[in-house]
Short mmCIF file of N, CA and C in Angstrom, two decimals:
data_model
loop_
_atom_site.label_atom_id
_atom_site.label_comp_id
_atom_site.label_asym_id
_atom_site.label_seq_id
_atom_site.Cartn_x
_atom_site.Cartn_y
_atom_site.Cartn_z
N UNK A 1 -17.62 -81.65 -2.71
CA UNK A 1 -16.51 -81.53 -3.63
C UNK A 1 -17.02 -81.30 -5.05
N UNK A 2 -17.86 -80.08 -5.31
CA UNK A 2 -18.52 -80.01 -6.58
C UNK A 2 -17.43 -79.24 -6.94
N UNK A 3 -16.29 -79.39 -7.90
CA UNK A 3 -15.89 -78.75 -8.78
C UNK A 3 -16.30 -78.52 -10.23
N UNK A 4 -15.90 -77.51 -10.89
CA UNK A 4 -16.18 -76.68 -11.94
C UNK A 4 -15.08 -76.52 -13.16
N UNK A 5 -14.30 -77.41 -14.25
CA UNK A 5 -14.02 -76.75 -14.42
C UNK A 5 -13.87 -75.90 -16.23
N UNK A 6 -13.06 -74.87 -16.50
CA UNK A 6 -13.84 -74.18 -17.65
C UNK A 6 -12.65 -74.31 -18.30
N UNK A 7 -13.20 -74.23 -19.35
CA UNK A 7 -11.79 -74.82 -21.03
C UNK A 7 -11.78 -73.35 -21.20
N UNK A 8 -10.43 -72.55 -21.87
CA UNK A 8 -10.23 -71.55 -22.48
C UNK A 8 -10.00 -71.87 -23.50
N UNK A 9 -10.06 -70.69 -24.62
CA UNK A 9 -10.33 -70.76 -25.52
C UNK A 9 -8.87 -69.75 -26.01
N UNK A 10 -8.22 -70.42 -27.10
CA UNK A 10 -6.67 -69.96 -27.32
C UNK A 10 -6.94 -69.78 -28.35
N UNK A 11 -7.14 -68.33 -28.74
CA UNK A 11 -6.62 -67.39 -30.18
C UNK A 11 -5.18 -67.73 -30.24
N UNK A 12 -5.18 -66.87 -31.92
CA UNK A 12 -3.92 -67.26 -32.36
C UNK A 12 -2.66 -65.64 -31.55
N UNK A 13 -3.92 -64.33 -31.42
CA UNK A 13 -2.76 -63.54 -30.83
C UNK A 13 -2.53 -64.08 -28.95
N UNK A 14 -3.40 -65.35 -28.45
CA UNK A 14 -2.64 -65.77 -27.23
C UNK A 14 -1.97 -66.60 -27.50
N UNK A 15 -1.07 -67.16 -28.27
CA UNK A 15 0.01 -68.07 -28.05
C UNK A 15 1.10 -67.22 -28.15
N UNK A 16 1.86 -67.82 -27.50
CA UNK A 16 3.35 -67.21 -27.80
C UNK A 16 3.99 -67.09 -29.21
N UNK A 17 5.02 -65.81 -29.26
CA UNK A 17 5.18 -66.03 -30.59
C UNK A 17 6.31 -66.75 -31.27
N UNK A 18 6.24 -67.51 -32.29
CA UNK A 18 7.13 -68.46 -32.67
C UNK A 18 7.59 -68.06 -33.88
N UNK A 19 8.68 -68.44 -34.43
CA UNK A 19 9.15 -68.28 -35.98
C UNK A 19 8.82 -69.11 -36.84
N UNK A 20 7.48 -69.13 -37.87
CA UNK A 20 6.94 -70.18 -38.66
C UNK A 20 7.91 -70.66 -39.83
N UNK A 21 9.41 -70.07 -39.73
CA UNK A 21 10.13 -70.42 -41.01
C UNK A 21 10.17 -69.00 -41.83
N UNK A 22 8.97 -68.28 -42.00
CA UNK A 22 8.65 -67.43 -43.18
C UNK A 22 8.53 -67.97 -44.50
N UNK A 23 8.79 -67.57 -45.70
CA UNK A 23 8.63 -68.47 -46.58
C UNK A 23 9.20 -69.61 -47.02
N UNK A 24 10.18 -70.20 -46.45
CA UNK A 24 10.16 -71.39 -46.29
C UNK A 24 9.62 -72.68 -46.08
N UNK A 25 8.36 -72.14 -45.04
CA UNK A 25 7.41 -72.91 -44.32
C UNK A 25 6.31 -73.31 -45.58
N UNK A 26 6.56 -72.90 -46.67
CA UNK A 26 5.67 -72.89 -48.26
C UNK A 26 6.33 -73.51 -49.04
N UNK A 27 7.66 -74.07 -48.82
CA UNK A 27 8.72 -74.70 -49.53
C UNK A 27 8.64 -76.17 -49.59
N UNK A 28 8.21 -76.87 -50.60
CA UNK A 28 7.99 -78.29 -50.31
C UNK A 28 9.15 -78.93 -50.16
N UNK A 29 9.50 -79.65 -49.13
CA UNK A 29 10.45 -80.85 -49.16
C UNK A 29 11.17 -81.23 -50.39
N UNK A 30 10.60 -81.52 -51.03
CA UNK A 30 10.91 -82.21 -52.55
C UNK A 30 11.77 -81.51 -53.86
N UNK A 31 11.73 -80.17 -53.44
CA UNK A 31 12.49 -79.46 -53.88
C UNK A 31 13.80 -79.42 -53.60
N UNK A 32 14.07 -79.29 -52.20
CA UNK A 32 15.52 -79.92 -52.18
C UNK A 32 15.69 -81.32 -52.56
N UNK A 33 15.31 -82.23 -52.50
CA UNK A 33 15.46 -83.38 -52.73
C UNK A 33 15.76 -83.14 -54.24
N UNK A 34 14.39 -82.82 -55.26
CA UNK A 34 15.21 -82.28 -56.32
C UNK A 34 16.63 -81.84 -57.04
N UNK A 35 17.14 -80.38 -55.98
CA UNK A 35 18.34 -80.03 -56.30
C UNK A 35 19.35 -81.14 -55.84
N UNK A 36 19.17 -81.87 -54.75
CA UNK A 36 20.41 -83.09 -54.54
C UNK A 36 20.04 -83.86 -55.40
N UNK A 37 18.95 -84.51 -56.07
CA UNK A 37 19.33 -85.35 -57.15
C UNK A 37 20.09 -84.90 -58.51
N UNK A 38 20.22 -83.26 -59.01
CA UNK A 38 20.44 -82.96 -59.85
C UNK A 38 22.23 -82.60 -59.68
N UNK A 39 22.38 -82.41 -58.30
CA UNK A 39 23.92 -82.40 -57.82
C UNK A 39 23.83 -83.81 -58.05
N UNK A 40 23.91 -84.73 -57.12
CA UNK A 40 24.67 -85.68 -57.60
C UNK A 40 24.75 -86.03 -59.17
N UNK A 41 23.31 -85.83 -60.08
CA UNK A 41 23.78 -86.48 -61.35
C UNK A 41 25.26 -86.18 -62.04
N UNK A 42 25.43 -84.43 -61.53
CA UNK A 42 26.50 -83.84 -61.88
C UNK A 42 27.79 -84.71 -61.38
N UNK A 43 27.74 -84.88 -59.99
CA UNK A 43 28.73 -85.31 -59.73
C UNK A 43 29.28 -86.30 -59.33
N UNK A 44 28.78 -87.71 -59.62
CA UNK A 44 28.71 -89.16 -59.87
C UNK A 44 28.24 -88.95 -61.14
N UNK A 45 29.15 -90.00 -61.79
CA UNK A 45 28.99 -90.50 -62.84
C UNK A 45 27.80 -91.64 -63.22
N UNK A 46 28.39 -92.53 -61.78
CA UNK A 46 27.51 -93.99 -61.57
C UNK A 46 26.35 -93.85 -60.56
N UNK A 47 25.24 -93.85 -60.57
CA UNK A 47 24.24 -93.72 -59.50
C UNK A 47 24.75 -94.57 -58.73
N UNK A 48 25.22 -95.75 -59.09
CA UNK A 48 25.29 -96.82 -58.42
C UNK A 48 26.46 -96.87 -57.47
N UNK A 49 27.48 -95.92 -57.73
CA UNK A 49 28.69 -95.79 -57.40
C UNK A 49 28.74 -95.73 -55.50
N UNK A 50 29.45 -96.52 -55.22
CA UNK A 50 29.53 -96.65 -53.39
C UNK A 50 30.12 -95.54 -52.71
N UNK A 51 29.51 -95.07 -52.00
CA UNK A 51 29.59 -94.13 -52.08
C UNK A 51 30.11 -94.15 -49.67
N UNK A 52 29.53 -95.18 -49.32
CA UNK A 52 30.08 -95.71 -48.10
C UNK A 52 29.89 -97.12 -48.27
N UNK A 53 30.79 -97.89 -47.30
CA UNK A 53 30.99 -99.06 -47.07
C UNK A 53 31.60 -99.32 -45.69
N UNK A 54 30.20 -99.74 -45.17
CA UNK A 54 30.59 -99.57 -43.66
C UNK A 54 30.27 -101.26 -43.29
N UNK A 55 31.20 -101.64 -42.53
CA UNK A 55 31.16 -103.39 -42.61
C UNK A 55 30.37 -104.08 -43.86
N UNK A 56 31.14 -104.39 -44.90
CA UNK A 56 30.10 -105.19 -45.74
C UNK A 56 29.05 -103.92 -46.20
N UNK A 57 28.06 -103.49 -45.74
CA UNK A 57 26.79 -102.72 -46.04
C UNK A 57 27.46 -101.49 -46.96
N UNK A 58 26.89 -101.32 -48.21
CA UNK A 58 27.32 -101.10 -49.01
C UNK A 58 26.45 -99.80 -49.43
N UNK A 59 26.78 -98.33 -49.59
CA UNK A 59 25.65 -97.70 -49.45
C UNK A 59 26.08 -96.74 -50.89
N UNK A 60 24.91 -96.56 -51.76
CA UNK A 60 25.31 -96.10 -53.28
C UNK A 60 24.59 -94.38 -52.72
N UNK A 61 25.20 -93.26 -52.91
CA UNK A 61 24.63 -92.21 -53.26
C UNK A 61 23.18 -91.57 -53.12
N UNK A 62 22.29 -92.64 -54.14
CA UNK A 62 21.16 -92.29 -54.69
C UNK A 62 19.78 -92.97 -53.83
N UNK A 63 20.76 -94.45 -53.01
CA UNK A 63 20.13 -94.73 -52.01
C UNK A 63 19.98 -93.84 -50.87
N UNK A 64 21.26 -93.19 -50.59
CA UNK A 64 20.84 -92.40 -49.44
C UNK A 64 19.72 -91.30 -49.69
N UNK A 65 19.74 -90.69 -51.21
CA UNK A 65 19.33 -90.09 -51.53
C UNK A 65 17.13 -90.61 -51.80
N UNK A 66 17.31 -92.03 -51.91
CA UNK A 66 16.29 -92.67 -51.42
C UNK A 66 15.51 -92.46 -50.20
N UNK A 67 16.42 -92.93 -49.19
CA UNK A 67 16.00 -92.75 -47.87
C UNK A 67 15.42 -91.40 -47.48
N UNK A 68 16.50 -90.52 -47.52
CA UNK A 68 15.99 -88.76 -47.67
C UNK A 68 14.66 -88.61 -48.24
N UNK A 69 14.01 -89.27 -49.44
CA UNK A 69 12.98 -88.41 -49.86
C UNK A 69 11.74 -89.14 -49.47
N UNK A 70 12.32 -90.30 -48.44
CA UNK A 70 10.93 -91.29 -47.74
C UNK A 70 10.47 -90.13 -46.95
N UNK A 71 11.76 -90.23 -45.72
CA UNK A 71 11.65 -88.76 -44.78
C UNK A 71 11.41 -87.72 -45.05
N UNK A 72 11.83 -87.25 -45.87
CA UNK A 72 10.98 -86.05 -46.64
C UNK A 72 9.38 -85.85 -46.42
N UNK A 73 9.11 -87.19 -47.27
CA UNK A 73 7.81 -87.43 -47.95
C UNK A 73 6.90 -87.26 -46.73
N UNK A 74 7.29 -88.51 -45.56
CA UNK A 74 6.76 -88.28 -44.61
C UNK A 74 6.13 -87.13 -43.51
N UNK A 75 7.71 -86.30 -43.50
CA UNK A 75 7.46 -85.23 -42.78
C UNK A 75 6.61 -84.08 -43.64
N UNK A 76 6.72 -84.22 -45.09
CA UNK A 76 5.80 -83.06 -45.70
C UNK A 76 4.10 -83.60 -45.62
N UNK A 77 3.56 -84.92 -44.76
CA UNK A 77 2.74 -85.30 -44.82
C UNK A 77 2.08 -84.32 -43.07
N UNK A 78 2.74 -84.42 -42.39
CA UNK A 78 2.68 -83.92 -41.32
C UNK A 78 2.44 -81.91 -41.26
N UNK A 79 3.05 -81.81 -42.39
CA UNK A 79 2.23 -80.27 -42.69
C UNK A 79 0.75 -80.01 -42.80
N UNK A 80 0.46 -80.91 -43.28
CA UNK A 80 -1.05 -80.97 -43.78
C UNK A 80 -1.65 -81.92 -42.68
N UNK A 81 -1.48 -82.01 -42.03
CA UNK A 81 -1.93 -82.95 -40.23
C UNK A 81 -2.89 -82.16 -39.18
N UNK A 82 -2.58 -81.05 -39.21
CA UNK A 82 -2.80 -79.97 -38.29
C UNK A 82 -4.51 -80.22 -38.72
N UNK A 83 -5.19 -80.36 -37.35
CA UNK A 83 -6.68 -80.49 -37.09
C UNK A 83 -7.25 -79.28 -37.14
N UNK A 84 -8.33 -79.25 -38.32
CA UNK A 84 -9.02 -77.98 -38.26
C UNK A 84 -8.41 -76.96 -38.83
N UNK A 85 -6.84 -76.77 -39.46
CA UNK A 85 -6.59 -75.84 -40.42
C UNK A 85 -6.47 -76.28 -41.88
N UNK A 86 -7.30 -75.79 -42.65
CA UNK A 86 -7.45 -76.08 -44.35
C UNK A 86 -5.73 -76.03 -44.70
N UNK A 87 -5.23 -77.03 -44.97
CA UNK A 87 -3.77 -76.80 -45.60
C UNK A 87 -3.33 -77.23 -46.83
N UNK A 88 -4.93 -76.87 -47.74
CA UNK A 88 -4.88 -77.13 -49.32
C UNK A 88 -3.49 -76.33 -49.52
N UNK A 89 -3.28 -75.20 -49.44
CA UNK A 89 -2.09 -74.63 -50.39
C UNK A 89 -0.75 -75.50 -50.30
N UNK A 90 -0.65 -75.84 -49.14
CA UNK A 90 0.41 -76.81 -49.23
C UNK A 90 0.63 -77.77 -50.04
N UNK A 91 -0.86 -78.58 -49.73
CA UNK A 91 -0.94 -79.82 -50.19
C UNK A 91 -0.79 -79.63 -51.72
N UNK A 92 -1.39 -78.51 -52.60
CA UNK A 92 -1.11 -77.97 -54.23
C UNK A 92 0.28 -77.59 -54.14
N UNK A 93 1.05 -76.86 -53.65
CA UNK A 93 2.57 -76.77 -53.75
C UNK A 93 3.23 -78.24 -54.10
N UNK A 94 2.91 -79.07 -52.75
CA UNK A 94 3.49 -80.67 -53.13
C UNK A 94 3.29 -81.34 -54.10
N UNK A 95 2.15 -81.45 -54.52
CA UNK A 95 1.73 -81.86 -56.09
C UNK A 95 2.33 -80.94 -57.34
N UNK A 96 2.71 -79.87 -57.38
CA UNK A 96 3.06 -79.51 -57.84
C UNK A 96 4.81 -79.67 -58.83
N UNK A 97 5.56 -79.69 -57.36
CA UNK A 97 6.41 -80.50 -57.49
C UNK A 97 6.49 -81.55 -58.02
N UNK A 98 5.64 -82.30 -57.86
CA UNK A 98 5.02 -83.66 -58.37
C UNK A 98 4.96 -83.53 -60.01
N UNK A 99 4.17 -82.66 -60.12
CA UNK A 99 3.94 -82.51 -61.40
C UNK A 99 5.33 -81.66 -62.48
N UNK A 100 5.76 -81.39 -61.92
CA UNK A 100 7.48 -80.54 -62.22
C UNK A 100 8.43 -82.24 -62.99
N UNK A 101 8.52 -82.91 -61.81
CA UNK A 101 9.22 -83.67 -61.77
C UNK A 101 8.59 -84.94 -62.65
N UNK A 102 7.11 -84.48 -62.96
CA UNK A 102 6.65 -85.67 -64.20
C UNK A 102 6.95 -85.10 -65.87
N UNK A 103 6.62 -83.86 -65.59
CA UNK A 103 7.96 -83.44 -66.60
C UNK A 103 9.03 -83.50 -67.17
N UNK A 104 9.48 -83.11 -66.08
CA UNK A 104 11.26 -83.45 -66.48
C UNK A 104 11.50 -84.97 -66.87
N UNK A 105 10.90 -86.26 -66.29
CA UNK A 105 10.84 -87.32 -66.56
C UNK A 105 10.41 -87.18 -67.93
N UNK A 106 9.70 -86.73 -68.69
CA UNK A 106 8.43 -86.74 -69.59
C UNK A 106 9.63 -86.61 -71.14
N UNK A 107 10.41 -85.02 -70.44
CA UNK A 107 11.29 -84.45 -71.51
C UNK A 107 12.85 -85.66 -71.83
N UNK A 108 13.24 -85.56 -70.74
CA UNK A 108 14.23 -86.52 -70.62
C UNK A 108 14.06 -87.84 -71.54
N UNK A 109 12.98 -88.86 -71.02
CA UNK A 109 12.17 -89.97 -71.63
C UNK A 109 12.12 -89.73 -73.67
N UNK A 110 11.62 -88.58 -73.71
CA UNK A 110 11.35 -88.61 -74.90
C UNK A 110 12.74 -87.83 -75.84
N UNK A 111 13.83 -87.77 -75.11
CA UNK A 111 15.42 -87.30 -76.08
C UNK A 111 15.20 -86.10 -75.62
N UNK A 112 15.13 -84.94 -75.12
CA UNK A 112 15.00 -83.42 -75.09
C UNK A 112 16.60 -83.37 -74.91
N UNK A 113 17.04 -82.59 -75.65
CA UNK A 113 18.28 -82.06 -75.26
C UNK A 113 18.96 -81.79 -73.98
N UNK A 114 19.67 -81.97 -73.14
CA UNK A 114 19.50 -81.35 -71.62
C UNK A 114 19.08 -81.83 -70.79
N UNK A 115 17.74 -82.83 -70.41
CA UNK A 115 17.19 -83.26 -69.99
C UNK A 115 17.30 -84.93 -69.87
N UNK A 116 18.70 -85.06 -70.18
CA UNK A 116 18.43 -86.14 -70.21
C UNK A 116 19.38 -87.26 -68.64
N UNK A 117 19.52 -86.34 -67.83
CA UNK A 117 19.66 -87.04 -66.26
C UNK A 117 18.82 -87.31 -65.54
N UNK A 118 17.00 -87.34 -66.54
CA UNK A 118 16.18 -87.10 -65.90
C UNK A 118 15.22 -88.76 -66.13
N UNK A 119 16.27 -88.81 -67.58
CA UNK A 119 15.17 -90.30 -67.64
C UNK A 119 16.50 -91.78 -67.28
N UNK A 120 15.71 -91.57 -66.23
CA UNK A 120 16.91 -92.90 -65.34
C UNK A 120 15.57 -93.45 -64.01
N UNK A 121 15.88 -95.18 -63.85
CA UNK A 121 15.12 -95.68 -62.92
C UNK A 121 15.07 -94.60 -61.62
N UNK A 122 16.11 -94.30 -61.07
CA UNK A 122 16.35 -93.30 -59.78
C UNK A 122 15.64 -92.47 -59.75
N UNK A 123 15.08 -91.53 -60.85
CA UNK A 123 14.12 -90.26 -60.86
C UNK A 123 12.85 -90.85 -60.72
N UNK A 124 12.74 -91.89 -61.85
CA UNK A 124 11.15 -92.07 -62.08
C UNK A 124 10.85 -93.10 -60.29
N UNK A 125 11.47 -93.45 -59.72
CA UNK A 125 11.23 -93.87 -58.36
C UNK A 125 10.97 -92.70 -57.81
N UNK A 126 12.14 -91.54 -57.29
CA UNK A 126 12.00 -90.22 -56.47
C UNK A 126 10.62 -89.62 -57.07
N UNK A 127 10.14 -89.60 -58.22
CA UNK A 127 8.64 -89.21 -58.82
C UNK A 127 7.35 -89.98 -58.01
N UNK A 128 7.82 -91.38 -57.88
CA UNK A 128 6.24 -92.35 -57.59
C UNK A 128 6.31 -91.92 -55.96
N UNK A 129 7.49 -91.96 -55.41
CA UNK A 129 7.21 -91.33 -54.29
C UNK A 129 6.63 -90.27 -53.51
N UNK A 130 7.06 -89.12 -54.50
CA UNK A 130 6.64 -87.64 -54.34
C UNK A 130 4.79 -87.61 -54.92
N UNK A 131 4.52 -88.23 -55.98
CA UNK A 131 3.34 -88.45 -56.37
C UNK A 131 2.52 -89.29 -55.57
N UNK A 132 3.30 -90.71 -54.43
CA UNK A 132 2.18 -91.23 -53.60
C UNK A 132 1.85 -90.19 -52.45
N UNK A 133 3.06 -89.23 -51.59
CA UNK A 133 3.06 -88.42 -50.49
C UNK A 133 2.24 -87.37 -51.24
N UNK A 134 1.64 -86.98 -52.28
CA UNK A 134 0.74 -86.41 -52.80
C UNK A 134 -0.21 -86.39 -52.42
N UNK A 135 -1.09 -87.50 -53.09
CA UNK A 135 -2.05 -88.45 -53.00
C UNK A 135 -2.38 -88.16 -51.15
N UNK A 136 -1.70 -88.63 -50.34
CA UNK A 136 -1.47 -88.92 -49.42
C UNK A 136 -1.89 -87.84 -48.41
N UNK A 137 -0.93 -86.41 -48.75
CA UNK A 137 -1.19 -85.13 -48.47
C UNK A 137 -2.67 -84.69 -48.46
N UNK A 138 -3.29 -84.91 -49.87
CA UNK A 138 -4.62 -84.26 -49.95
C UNK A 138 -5.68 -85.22 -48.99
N UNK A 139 -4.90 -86.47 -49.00
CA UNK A 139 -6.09 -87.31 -48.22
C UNK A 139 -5.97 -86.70 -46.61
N UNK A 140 -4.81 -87.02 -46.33
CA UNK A 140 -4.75 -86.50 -44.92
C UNK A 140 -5.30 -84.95 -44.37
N UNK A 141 -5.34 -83.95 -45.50
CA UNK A 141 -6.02 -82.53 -45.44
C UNK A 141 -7.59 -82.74 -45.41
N UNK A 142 -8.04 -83.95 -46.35
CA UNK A 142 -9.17 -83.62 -46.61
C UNK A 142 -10.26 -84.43 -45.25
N UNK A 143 -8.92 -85.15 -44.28
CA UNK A 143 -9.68 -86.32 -43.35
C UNK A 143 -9.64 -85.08 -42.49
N UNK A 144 -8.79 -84.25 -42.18
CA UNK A 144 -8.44 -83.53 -40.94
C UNK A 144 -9.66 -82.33 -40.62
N UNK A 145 -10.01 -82.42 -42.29
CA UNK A 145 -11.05 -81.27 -41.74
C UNK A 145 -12.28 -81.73 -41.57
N UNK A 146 -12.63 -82.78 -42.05
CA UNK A 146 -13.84 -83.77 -42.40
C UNK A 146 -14.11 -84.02 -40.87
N UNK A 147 -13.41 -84.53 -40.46
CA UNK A 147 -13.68 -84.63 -38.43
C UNK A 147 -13.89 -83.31 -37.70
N UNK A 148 -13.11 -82.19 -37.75
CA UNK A 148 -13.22 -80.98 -37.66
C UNK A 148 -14.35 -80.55 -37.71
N UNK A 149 -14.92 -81.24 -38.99
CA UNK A 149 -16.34 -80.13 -39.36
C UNK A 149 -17.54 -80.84 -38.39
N UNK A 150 -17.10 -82.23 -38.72
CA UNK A 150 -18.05 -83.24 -37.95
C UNK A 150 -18.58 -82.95 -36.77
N UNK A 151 -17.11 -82.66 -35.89
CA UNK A 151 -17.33 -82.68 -34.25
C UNK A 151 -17.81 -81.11 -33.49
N UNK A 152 -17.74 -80.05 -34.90
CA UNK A 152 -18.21 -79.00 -34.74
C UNK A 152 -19.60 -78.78 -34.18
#
């Protein structure tokens, strides 16, 4: 019972073909998250304002809007996951954002005209978040290939 057996080797023109998004698939998470924080500022007055109340549990807007950019955060961590593909550009898009949104905090904070839905606890939280899934991003890119190269 001597069996044999042999690993193939899967290029990218043998997989089936799939729809990567197109440019979307370059679109960080956080950007929408962005535009819904900048809708709601528009349209709540009160961040705080209840927005459901489902038995007792009391749910404000900006929390949900919380939750969203955990999941977000998370799933834009999982872009940059993929073993053995360099997914710096991503990981600089996300920081980027990052860096957008330390801005707008920056202008807001200091009186800028316009800018000022930007300096509120709610942003500068949606910021430390987007700035730890940063952090986070480049680490997870830079582990994925580090084993990659290793086991090469």
């Amino acid at each position: 019972m001597d069996e044999v057996a042999e690993a193939a080797v899967v290029g990218r023109n043998d997989k089936g073909h799939r729809d990567n998004g197109g440019l979307f698939r370059f679109l960080p998470g956080f950007v929408l998250i962005l535009i819904l924080f900048i809708a709601g500022q528009l349209i709540f007055k009160d961040p705080r304002a209840i927005l459901f109340d489902i038995n007792g549990y009391k749910l404000a807007w900006v929390e949900i809007l919380m939750l969203a950019a955990a999941i977000v955060a998370m799933a834009e961590q999982l872009k940059v996951s993929k073993p053995g593909v360099n997914q710096i550009n991503e990981a600089l898009l996300i920081g980027l954002v990052a860096v957008v949104q330390i801005v707008l905090f920056t202008l807001g904070a200091s009186g800028v005209a316009g800018f000022s839905m930007f300096a509120n606890t709610e942003f500068v939280l949606l910021t430390l978040i987007n700035v730890a899934q940063t952090v986070v991003a480049f680490q997870i890119n830079a582990a994925t290939l580090m084993r990659t190269i290793s086991s090469g």
